[in-house]
Amino acid sequence: MQQRPVPVRTILVTIGLVIAAYLALQLVIETRRVLVWAVIALFFAVALSPAVDALERRVARCHRSVATLLVFLVAVVAVAALVTLFVTPLAQEGSRLAGRLPQMIEDARAGRGPVGDLLERTHALRYVQQHQQQIRGFATGLGTPALAFVRGAATTLAGAVTIFVLAYLMVLEGPKAVHAALALVDEPRAARIRRVGAACARTVTGYLTGNLLISVICGVLSYVVLLVAGVPFAGLLALFVALADLIPLVGATLGAVVASVAALVHSLPAGIGAIVFFVVYQQVENHLLQPVILSRTVKLNPLTVLLAILIAVEVAGILGALLAIPVAGMIQVVLRDIWAHRDGRPFRLPMKGDDETRGAQDAADAK
């Protein structure tokens, strides 16, 4: 059979689509920092929007602009109080570390103290003595990129301010933008989008607030245990444990390993006590705190969580690890809605207790 020639229009459209896709990809690459800021701001906006809606609804004559301003002021005060709570012991222990550092270095060189004993047992002192020239050159090179450090600090500050402003504007103008976008589609489809969007927002809000609360509990308990055990710089270690606990799956183990090693260096009883505490606490967190605090989030099986984290880390690093679970939860909500829509069933966000009520709901639907 004779093949029909491909129309010139089809060829031109294909070339145009390829060029447009390439330009879009280049635009994403060039503006990736701004896009990351926008994604973080979006998650903050989703987390704070329910509080703004509740304040606007329950307080008479409270416009959305006023409600948004009040909620963001409360959020800023809460963050400042939390930072102060950590920074105060951090500054105190930083001063202690600066004062004790010369003596610790002298003890380590002489093989005295817990650090010196550890270095002596691992033959690290011999290695340091044999490679003093290389270590001195490496340490000298660390002080050269001061300008890069200042530039990085300025970029971080600019990013924080940009994220705050973007989140504020998203919460303030979000309902208007959503209403204008939904006005372009028919009412049944708009209602479906609102239902799915509310479920996704509920997933993100529940996960972010719940995960933050769990990390605060982990950090406070770790600080108490390390302080009672007499481990030096308990505040620094507890802060690291709390921040690491924000990372799903591996974060809690990473923080526990670092704190336990620091406790073992201090003394054997303190190390054993820290190991026992972290083992017990992780069991309590996995089987009690997370089911109770995160009961309003969409449930994800461990395989989905692991795959989501691995893919997100490969794409966006630490930020991807932090956002992997809520993004996976949102994808699950959308897939559940598509599946329910194909079967002609109403979409329902999976909640705690659904297993018990599903039978009754199915019976009611059958009637």
mmCIF file of C-alpha atoms in Angstrom:
data_model
loop_
_atom_site.group_PDB
_atom_site.id
_atom_site.type_symbol
_atom_site.label_atom_id
_atom_site.label_comp_id
_atom_site.label_asym_id
_atom_site.label_seq_id
_atom_site.Cartn_x
_atom_site.Cartn_y
_atom_site.Cartn_z
ATOM 1 C CA MET A 1 0.000 0.000 0.000
ATOM 2 C CA GLN A 2 1.194 3.487 -0.843
ATOM 3 C CA GLN A 3 1.941 5.550 2.262
ATOM 4 C CA ARG A 4 0.306 8.953 2.514
ATOM 5 C CA PRO A 5 2.737 11.835 3.058
ATOM 6 C CA VAL A 6 2.723 13.491 6.471
ATOM 7 C CA PRO A 7 1.108 16.930 6.251
ATOM 8 C CA VAL A 8 3.445 19.881 6.621
ATOM 9 C CA ARG A 9 1.161 21.292 9.310
ATOM 10 C CA THR A 10 1.588 18.161 11.442
ATOM 11 C CA ILE A 11 5.369 18.352 11.096
ATOM 12 C CA LEU A 12 5.400 22.028 12.069
ATOM 13 C CA VAL A 13 3.110 21.418 15.069
ATOM 14 C CA THR A 14 5.338 18.557 16.255
ATOM 15 C CA ILE A 15 8.481 20.679 15.956
ATOM 16 C CA GLY A 16 6.744 23.526 17.772
ATOM 17 C CA LEU A 17 5.697 21.240 20.625
ATOM 18 C CA VAL A 18 9.250 19.898 20.990
ATOM 19 C CA ILE A 19 10.679 23.431 21.049
ATOM 20 C CA ALA A 20 8.031 24.570 23.541
ATOM 21 C CA ALA A 21 8.764 21.604 25.818
ATOM 22 C CA TYR A 22 12.500 22.350 25.643
ATOM 23 C CA LEU A 23 11.966 26.032 26.452
ATOM 24 C CA ALA A 24 9.645 25.146 29.329
ATOM 25 C CA LEU A 25 12.238 22.745 30.734
ATOM 26 C CA GLN A 26 14.943 25.393 30.471
ATOM 27 C CA LEU A 27 12.670 27.908 32.203
ATOM 28 C CA VAL A 28 12.109 25.473 35.068
ATOM 29 C CA ILE A 29 15.851 24.853 35.385
ATOM 30 C CA GLU A 30 16.697 28.556 35.396
ATOM 31 C CA THR A 31 13.963 29.452 37.901
ATOM 32 C CA ARG A 32 14.206 26.350 40.081
ATOM 33 C CA ARG A 33 15.124 28.357 43.192
ATOM 34 C CA VAL A 34 12.028 30.540 42.868
ATOM 35 C CA LEU A 35 9.897 27.471 42.150
ATOM 36 C CA VAL A 36 11.203 25.801 45.307
ATOM 37 C CA TRP A 37 10.333 28.904 47.319
ATOM 38 C CA ALA A 38 6.860 28.924 45.774
ATOM 39 C CA VAL A 39 6.293 25.250 46.638
ATOM 40 C CA ILE A 40 7.338 25.804 50.258
ATOM 41 C CA ALA A 41 5.114 28.889 50.455
ATOM 42 C CA LEU A 42 2.217 26.887 49.027
ATOM 43 C CA PHE A 43 2.541 24.258 51.749
ATOM 44 C CA PHE A 44 2.661 26.936 54.437
ATOM 45 C CA ALA A 45 -0.367 28.631 52.894
ATOM 46 C CA VAL A 46 -2.303 25.372 52.839
ATOM 47 C CA ALA A 47 -1.389 24.740 56.490
ATOM 48 C CA LEU A 48 -2.462 28.224 57.679
ATOM 49 C CA SER A 49 -5.501 28.701 55.459
ATOM 50 C CA PRO A 50 -7.924 26.690 57.691
ATOM 51 C CA ALA A 51 -7.086 28.924 60.654
ATOM 52 C CA VAL A 52 -7.762 32.034 58.543
ATOM 53 C CA ASP A 53 -11.059 30.583 57.297
ATOM 54 C CA ALA A 54 -12.164 29.717 60.837
ATOM 55 C CA LEU A 55 -11.278 33.178 62.166
ATOM 56 C CA GLU A 56 -13.050 34.900 59.294
ATOM 57 C CA ARG A 57 -16.144 32.739 59.766
ATOM 58 C CA ARG A 58 -16.461 32.922 63.547
ATOM 59 C CA VAL A 59 -15.483 36.524 64.271
ATOM 60 C CA ALA A 60 -18.004 39.138 63.229
ATOM 61 C CA ARG A 61 -16.819 41.854 60.825
ATOM 62 C CA CYS A 62 -13.440 40.209 60.436
ATOM 63 C CA HIS A 63 -12.387 40.594 56.822
ATOM 64 C CA ARG A 64 -10.038 38.084 55.278
ATOM 65 C CA SER A 65 -7.188 40.590 55.161
ATOM 66 C CA VAL A 66 -7.447 41.152 58.926
ATOM 67 C CA ALA A 67 -7.812 37.429 59.645
ATOM 68 C CA THR A 68 -4.793 36.618 57.465
ATOM 69 C CA LEU A 69 -2.688 39.278 59.170
ATOM 70 C CA LEU A 70 -3.634 38.036 62.653
ATOM 71 C CA VAL A 71 -2.944 34.378 61.830
ATOM 72 C CA PHE A 72 0.442 35.180 60.294
ATOM 73 C CA LEU A 73 1.378 37.365 63.257
ATOM 74 C CA VAL A 74 0.522 34.492 65.608
ATOM 75 C CA ALA A 75 2.555 32.125 63.427
ATOM 76 C CA VAL A 76 5.549 34.467 63.451
ATOM 77 C CA VAL A 77 5.338 34.869 67.239
ATOM 78 C CA ALA A 78 5.107 31.094 67.672
ATOM 79 C CA VAL A 79 8.117 30.500 65.429
ATOM 80 C CA ALA A 80 10.081 33.235 67.220
ATOM 81 C CA ALA A 81 9.214 31.717 70.602
ATOM 82 C CA LEU A 82 10.274 28.271 69.384
ATOM 83 C CA VAL A 83 13.534 29.639 67.985
ATOM 84 C CA THR A 84 14.198 31.499 71.237
ATOM 85 C CA LEU A 85 13.477 28.329 73.184
ATOM 86 C CA PHE A 86 16.202 26.546 71.235
ATOM 87 C CA VAL A 87 18.602 29.442 70.635
ATOM 88 C CA THR A 88 18.984 30.374 74.320
ATOM 89 C CA PRO A 89 20.418 27.002 75.429
ATOM 90 C CA LEU A 90 22.198 26.814 72.076
ATOM 91 C CA ALA A 91 24.038 30.082 72.747
ATOM 92 C CA GLN A 92 24.836 29.052 76.307
ATOM 93 C CA GLU A 93 26.229 25.697 75.262
ATOM 94 C CA GLY A 94 28.056 27.293 72.340
ATOM 95 C CA SER A 95 29.839 29.545 74.844
ATOM 96 C CA ARG A 96 30.609 26.520 77.014
ATOM 97 C CA LEU A 97 31.985 24.682 73.996
ATOM 98 C CA ALA A 98 34.151 27.669 73.005
ATOM 99 C CA GLY A 99 35.518 27.894 76.548
ATOM 100 C CA ARG A 100 36.230 24.178 76.868
ATOM 101 C CA LEU A 101 37.519 23.636 73.353
ATOM 102 C CA PRO A 102 41.216 24.419 74.025
ATOM 103 C CA GLN A 103 41.280 22.081 77.026
ATOM 104 C CA MET A 104 39.425 19.369 75.062
ATOM 105 C CA ILE A 105 41.949 19.654 72.224
ATOM 106 C CA GLU A 106 44.850 19.472 74.689
ATOM 107 C CA ASP A 107 43.319 16.441 76.418
ATOM 108 C CA ALA A 108 42.707 14.785 73.041
ATOM 109 C CA ARG A 109 46.320 15.342 72.013
ATOM 110 C CA ALA A 110 47.525 13.854 75.306
ATOM 111 C CA GLY A 111 45.085 10.943 75.090
ATOM 112 C CA ARG A 112 43.141 12.042 78.181
ATOM 113 C CA GLY A 113 39.392 12.301 78.717
ATOM 114 C CA PRO A 114 36.632 10.461 76.829
ATOM 115 C CA VAL A 115 37.582 11.994 73.476
ATOM 116 C CA GLY A 116 41.277 11.303 74.027
ATOM 117 C CA ASP A 117 40.567 7.698 75.051
ATOM 118 C CA LEU A 118 38.434 7.199 71.957
ATOM 119 C CA LEU A 119 41.105 8.683 69.678
ATOM 120 C CA GLU A 120 43.769 6.571 71.373
ATOM 121 C CA ARG A 121 41.785 3.365 70.947
ATOM 122 C CA THR A 122 41.041 4.075 67.276
ATOM 123 C CA HIS A 123 44.660 5.155 66.565
ATOM 124 C CA ALA A 124 43.327 8.500 65.313
ATOM 125 C CA LEU A 125 46.011 10.428 67.196
ATOM 126 C CA ARG A 126 48.734 8.599 65.314
ATOM 127 C CA TYR A 127 47.031 9.425 62.015
ATOM 128 C CA VAL A 128 46.726 13.110 62.964
ATOM 129 C CA GLN A 129 50.375 13.285 63.959
ATOM 130 C CA GLN A 130 51.455 11.660 60.704
ATOM 131 C CA HIS A 131 49.320 13.962 58.519
ATOM 132 C CA GLN A 132 49.578 17.286 60.312
ATOM 133 C CA GLN A 133 50.666 19.116 57.152
ATOM 134 C CA GLN A 134 47.671 17.992 55.102
ATOM 135 C CA ILE A 135 45.209 18.678 57.934
ATOM 136 C CA ARG A 136 46.665 22.170 58.460
ATOM 137 C CA GLY A 137 46.318 22.919 54.752
ATOM 138 C CA PHE A 138 42.736 21.657 54.735
ATOM 139 C CA ALA A 139 41.851 23.775 57.775
ATOM 140 C CA THR A 140 43.433 26.825 56.154
ATOM 141 C CA GLY A 141 41.370 26.275 53.026
ATOM 142 C CA LEU A 142 38.159 26.202 55.026
ATOM 143 C CA GLY A 143 38.480 29.868 55.887
ATOM 144 C CA THR A 144 38.797 31.112 52.297
ATOM 145 C CA PRO A 145 35.175 30.924 51.061
ATOM 146 C CA ALA A 146 33.935 33.593 53.482
ATOM 147 C CA LEU A 147 32.295 35.532 50.656
ATOM 148 C CA ALA A 148 30.394 32.444 49.542
ATOM 149 C CA PHE A 149 29.153 31.937 53.102
ATOM 150 C CA VAL A 150 27.918 35.539 53.310
ATOM 151 C CA ARG A 151 26.244 35.203 49.933
ATOM 152 C CA GLY A 152 24.571 31.977 51.030
ATOM 153 C CA ALA A 153 23.314 33.588 54.253
ATOM 154 C CA ALA A 154 21.901 36.527 52.287
ATOM 155 C CA THR A 155 20.183 34.147 49.872
ATOM 156 C CA THR A 156 18.671 32.198 52.762
ATOM 157 C CA LEU A 157 17.353 35.382 54.355
ATOM 158 C CA ALA A 158 15.911 36.557 51.040
ATOM 159 C CA GLY A 159 14.318 33.150 50.552
ATOM 160 C CA ALA A 160 12.697 33.234 53.997
ATOM 161 C CA VAL A 161 11.239 36.700 53.372
ATOM 162 C CA THR A 162 10.050 35.684 49.900
ATOM 163 C CA ILE A 163 8.400 32.522 51.229
ATOM 164 C CA PHE A 164 6.637 34.533 53.944
ATOM 165 C CA VAL A 165 5.313 37.112 51.463
ATOM 166 C CA LEU A 166 4.253 34.460 48.948
ATOM 167 C CA ALA A 167 2.447 32.423 51.609
ATOM 168 C CA TYR A 168 0.688 35.553 52.885
ATOM 169 C CA LEU A 169 -0.510 36.516 49.410
ATOM 170 C CA MET A 170 -1.563 32.934 48.647
ATOM 171 C CA VAL A 171 -3.737 32.799 51.765
ATOM 172 C CA LEU A 172 -5.125 36.282 51.152
ATOM 173 C CA GLU A 173 -5.863 35.989 47.442
ATOM 174 C CA GLY A 174 -6.223 32.207 47.180
ATOM 175 C CA PRO A 175 -10.044 32.000 47.440
ATOM 176 C CA LYS A 176 -10.488 34.657 44.737
ATOM 177 C CA ALA A 177 -8.103 32.863 42.385
ATOM 178 C CA VAL A 178 -9.756 29.489 43.010
ATOM 179 C CA HIS A 179 -13.232 30.948 42.499
ATOM 180 C CA ALA A 180 -12.170 32.601 39.239
ATOM 181 C CA ALA A 181 -10.598 29.360 37.974
ATOM 182 C CA LEU A 182 -13.609 27.208 38.910
ATOM 183 C CA ALA A 183 -15.938 29.660 37.185
ATOM 184 C CA LEU A 184 -14.461 28.463 33.882
ATOM 185 C CA VAL A 185 -15.890 24.933 34.297
ATOM 186 C CA ASP A 186 -19.392 23.611 34.861
ATOM 187 C CA GLU A 187 -20.800 23.263 38.359
ATOM 188 C CA PRO A 188 -20.532 19.438 38.781
ATOM 189 C CA ARG A 189 -16.882 19.486 37.770
ATOM 190 C CA ALA A 190 -16.233 22.534 39.972
ATOM 191 C CA ALA A 191 -17.811 20.767 42.947
ATOM 192 C CA ARG A 192 -15.631 17.727 42.323
ATOM 193 C CA ILE A 193 -12.477 19.890 42.152
ATOM 194 C CA ARG A 194 -13.452 21.645 45.400
ATOM 195 C CA ARG A 195 -13.989 18.289 47.119
ATOM 196 C CA VAL A 196 -10.636 16.892 45.983
ATOM 197 C CA GLY A 197 -8.846 20.152 46.783
ATOM 198 C CA ALA A 198 -10.285 20.201 50.303
ATOM 199 C CA ALA A 199 -9.143 16.614 50.830
ATOM 200 C CA CYS A 200 -5.613 17.431 49.603
ATOM 201 C CA ALA A 201 -5.439 20.531 51.791
ATOM 202 C CA ARG A 202 -6.591 18.498 54.784
ATOM 203 C CA THR A 203 -3.877 15.942 54.103
ATOM 204 C CA VAL A 204 -1.117 18.563 53.878
ATOM 205 C CA THR A 205 -2.283 20.474 56.962
ATOM 206 C CA GLY A 206 -2.602 17.361 59.089
ATOM 207 C CA TYR A 207 0.779 16.014 58.077
ATOM 208 C CA LEU A 208 2.725 19.264 58.510
ATOM 209 C CA THR A 209 1.270 20.178 61.888
ATOM 210 C CA GLY A 210 1.382 16.610 63.159
ATOM 211 C CA ASN A 211 4.953 15.997 62.037
ATOM 212 C CA LEU A 212 6.105 19.275 63.592
ATOM 213 C CA LEU A 213 4.424 18.410 66.893
ATOM 214 C CA ILE A 214 6.022 14.954 66.931
ATOM 215 C CA SER A 215 9.464 16.474 66.281
ATOM 216 C CA VAL A 216 9.023 18.958 69.135
ATOM 217 C CA ILE A 217 8.060 16.140 71.503
ATOM 218 C CA CYS A 218 11.057 14.105 70.356
ATOM 219 C CA GLY A 219 13.448 17.031 70.854
ATOM 220 C CA VAL A 220 12.145 17.926 74.318
ATOM 221 C CA LEU A 221 12.282 14.341 75.589
ATOM 222 C CA SER A 222 15.750 13.845 74.109
ATOM 223 C CA TYR A 223 16.969 17.016 75.815
ATOM 224 C CA VAL A 224 15.613 15.859 79.181
ATOM 225 C CA VAL A 225 17.216 12.414 78.881
ATOM 226 C CA LEU A 226 20.593 13.745 77.738
ATOM 227 C CA LEU A 227 20.560 16.455 80.408
ATOM 228 C CA VAL A 228 19.780 13.949 83.166
ATOM 229 C CA ALA A 229 22.524 11.657 81.869
ATOM 230 C CA GLY A 230 24.987 14.557 82.075
ATOM 231 C CA VAL A 231 25.885 14.454 78.365
ATOM 232 C CA PRO A 232 27.654 17.680 77.342
ATOM 233 C CA PHE A 233 25.857 19.969 74.897
ATOM 234 C CA ALA A 234 22.497 18.274 75.409
ATOM 235 C CA GLY A 235 20.682 21.207 73.809
ATOM 236 C CA LEU A 236 22.678 20.987 70.589
ATOM 237 C CA LEU A 237 22.136 17.250 70.346
ATOM 238 C CA ALA A 238 18.417 17.526 71.127
ATOM 239 C CA LEU A 239 17.998 20.225 68.481
ATOM 240 C CA PHE A 240 19.690 17.987 65.921
ATOM 241 C CA VAL A 241 17.465 15.058 66.941
ATOM 242 C CA ALA A 242 14.320 17.206 66.582
ATOM 243 C CA LEU A 243 15.335 18.505 63.148
ATOM 244 C CA ALA A 244 16.349 15.043 61.955
ATOM 245 C CA ASP A 245 13.026 13.633 63.165
ATOM 246 C CA LEU A 246 11.277 15.800 60.557
ATOM 247 C CA ILE A 247 12.769 13.577 57.835
ATOM 248 C CA PRO A 248 10.497 10.540 57.334
ATOM 249 C CA LEU A 249 11.724 6.997 57.981
ATOM 250 C CA VAL A 250 15.477 7.611 58.337
ATOM 251 C CA GLY A 251 15.475 10.892 60.286
ATOM 252 C CA ALA A 252 14.627 9.476 63.697
ATOM 253 C CA THR A 253 17.274 6.756 63.372
ATOM 254 C CA LEU A 254 19.910 9.269 62.226
ATOM 255 C CA GLY A 255 19.262 11.564 65.194
ATOM 256 C CA ALA A 256 19.251 8.635 67.606
ATOM 257 C CA VAL A 257 22.585 7.335 66.301
ATOM 258 C CA VAL A 258 24.304 10.729 66.621
ATOM 259 C CA ALA A 259 22.961 11.370 70.134
ATOM 260 C CA SER A 260 23.774 7.834 71.298
ATOM 261 C CA VAL A 261 27.359 8.068 69.993
ATOM 262 C CA ALA A 262 27.802 11.392 71.803
ATOM 263 C CA ALA A 263 26.461 9.820 74.996
ATOM 264 C CA LEU A 264 28.783 6.803 74.618
ATOM 265 C CA VAL A 265 31.759 9.130 74.222
ATOM 266 C CA HIS A 266 30.740 10.821 77.467
ATOM 267 C CA SER A 267 30.342 7.583 79.440
ATOM 268 C CA LEU A 268 29.211 3.996 78.976
ATOM 269 C CA PRO A 269 26.150 4.241 81.304
ATOM 270 C CA ALA A 270 24.988 7.413 79.555
ATOM 271 C CA GLY A 271 25.363 5.726 76.167
ATOM 272 C CA ILE A 272 23.424 2.652 77.253
ATOM 273 C CA GLY A 273 20.684 4.838 78.719
ATOM 274 C CA ALA A 274 20.449 6.904 75.526
ATOM 275 C CA ILE A 275 20.233 3.778 73.356
ATOM 276 C CA VAL A 276 17.476 2.309 75.524
ATOM 277 C CA PHE A 277 15.564 5.601 75.480
ATOM 278 C CA PHE A 278 15.698 6.007 71.702
ATOM 279 C CA VAL A 279 14.681 2.392 71.074
ATOM 280 C CA VAL A 280 11.692 2.714 73.415
ATOM 281 C CA TYR A 281 10.767 6.175 72.148
ATOM 282 C CA GLN A 282 10.788 5.148 68.489
ATOM 283 C CA GLN A 283 8.411 2.315 69.291
ATOM 284 C CA VAL A 284 6.124 4.735 71.129
ATOM 285 C CA GLU A 285 6.336 7.262 68.286
ATOM 286 C CA ASN A 286 5.628 4.701 65.574
ATOM 287 C CA HIS A 287 2.780 2.925 67.352
ATOM 288 C CA LEU A 288 1.211 5.662 69.518
ATOM 289 C CA LEU A 289 2.155 9.241 68.595
ATOM 290 C CA GLN A 290 1.918 8.929 64.824
ATOM 291 C CA PRO A 291 -1.430 7.046 64.766
ATOM 292 C CA VAL A 292 -2.949 9.513 67.262
ATOM 293 C CA ILE A 293 -1.507 12.797 65.951
ATOM 294 C CA LEU A 294 -1.587 11.904 62.255
ATOM 295 C CA SER A 295 -4.965 10.161 62.379
ATOM 296 C CA ARG A 296 -6.510 12.831 60.123
ATOM 297 C CA THR A 297 -4.056 12.333 57.286
ATOM 298 C CA VAL A 298 -4.396 9.979 54.363
ATOM 299 C CA LYS A 299 -2.933 6.586 55.199
ATOM 300 C CA LEU A 300 0.049 5.447 53.141
ATOM 301 C CA ASN A 301 1.563 1.993 53.270
ATOM 302 C CA PRO A 302 5.314 1.724 54.038
ATOM 303 C CA LEU A 303 6.240 0.741 50.471
ATOM 304 C CA THR A 304 4.560 3.854 49.072
ATOM 305 C CA VAL A 305 6.297 6.007 51.684
ATOM 306 C CA LEU A 306 9.720 4.533 50.904
ATOM 307 C CA LEU A 307 9.334 4.881 47.142
ATOM 308 C CA ALA A 308 8.026 8.443 47.494
ATOM 309 C CA ILE A 309 10.951 9.450 49.703
ATOM 310 C CA LEU A 310 13.573 7.845 47.439
ATOM 311 C CA ILE A 311 12.177 9.532 44.329
ATOM 312 C CA ALA A 312 11.727 12.890 46.093
ATOM 313 C CA VAL A 313 15.268 12.822 47.516
ATOM 314 C CA GLU A 314 16.664 12.100 44.057
ATOM 315 C CA VAL A 315 14.686 14.995 42.569
ATOM 316 C CA ALA A 316 14.820 17.663 45.305
ATOM 317 C CA GLY A 317 17.198 16.488 48.047
ATOM 318 C CA ILE A 318 16.269 17.180 51.672
ATOM 319 C CA LEU A 319 13.333 19.343 50.626
ATOM 320 C CA GLY A 320 11.965 16.424 48.653
ATOM 321 C CA ALA A 321 12.299 14.141 51.680
ATOM 322 C CA LEU A 322 10.339 16.604 53.829
ATOM 323 C CA LEU A 323 7.541 16.998 51.269
ATOM 324 C CA ALA A 324 7.449 13.428 49.971
ATOM 325 C CA ILE A 325 4.680 12.116 52.222
ATOM 326 C CA PRO A 326 2.202 15.014 51.819
ATOM 327 C CA VAL A 327 2.745 15.009 48.045
ATOM 328 C CA ALA A 328 2.233 11.238 47.957
ATOM 329 C CA GLY A 329 -0.899 11.699 50.071
ATOM 330 C CA MET A 330 -2.243 14.265 47.610
ATOM 331 C CA ILE A 331 -1.545 11.943 44.686
ATOM 332 C CA GLN A 332 -3.364 9.163 46.516
ATOM 333 C CA VAL A 333 -6.372 11.440 47.094
ATOM 334 C CA VAL A 334 -6.516 12.301 43.374
ATOM 335 C CA LEU A 335 -6.191 8.647 42.338
ATOM 336 C CA ARG A 336 -8.935 7.627 44.779
ATOM 337 C CA ASP A 337 -11.207 10.293 43.326
ATOM 338 C CA ILE A 338 -10.531 9.139 39.758
ATOM 339 C CA TRP A 339 -11.219 5.534 40.720
ATOM 340 C CA ALA A 340 -14.414 6.450 42.595
ATOM 341 C CA HIS A 341 -15.598 8.613 39.684
ATOM 342 C CA ARG A 342 -15.127 5.751 37.226
ATOM 343 C CA ASP A 343 -17.205 3.458 39.455
ATOM 344 C CA GLY A 344 -19.888 6.108 39.986
ATOM 345 C CA ARG A 345 -19.311 6.300 43.739
ATOM 346 C CA PRO A 346 -19.000 9.528 45.768
ATOM 347 C CA PHE A 347 -15.451 10.403 46.754
ATOM 348 C CA ARG A 348 -14.658 10.062 50.465
ATOM 349 C CA LEU A 349 -11.378 11.015 52.143
ATOM 350 C CA PRO A 350 -10.033 7.941 54.041
ATOM 351 C CA MET A 351 -10.165 8.725 57.738
ATOM 352 C CA LYS A 352 -9.537 6.908 60.962
ATOM 353 C CA GLY A 353 -12.448 4.576 61.589
ATOM 354 C CA ASP A 354 -13.324 4.063 57.936
ATOM 355 C CA ASP A 355 -12.709 0.332 58.251
ATOM 356 C CA GLU A 356 -15.480 0.072 60.831
ATOM 357 C CA THR A 357 -17.931 2.335 59.015
ATOM 358 C CA ARG A 358 -17.351 1.132 55.450
ATOM 359 C CA GLY A 359 -19.678 -1.822 55.878
ATOM 360 C CA ALA A 360 -22.496 0.330 57.191
ATOM 361 C CA GLN A 361 -21.993 2.890 54.429
ATOM 362 C CA ASP A 362 -22.052 0.217 51.725
ATOM 363 C CA ALA A 363 -25.260 -1.210 53.173
ATOM 364 C CA ALA A 364 -26.846 2.229 53.191
ATOM 365 C CA ASP A 365 -25.783 2.835 49.574
ATOM 366 C CA ALA A 366 -27.271 -0.521 48.544
ATOM 367 C CA LYS A 367 -30.629 0.442 50.041
#
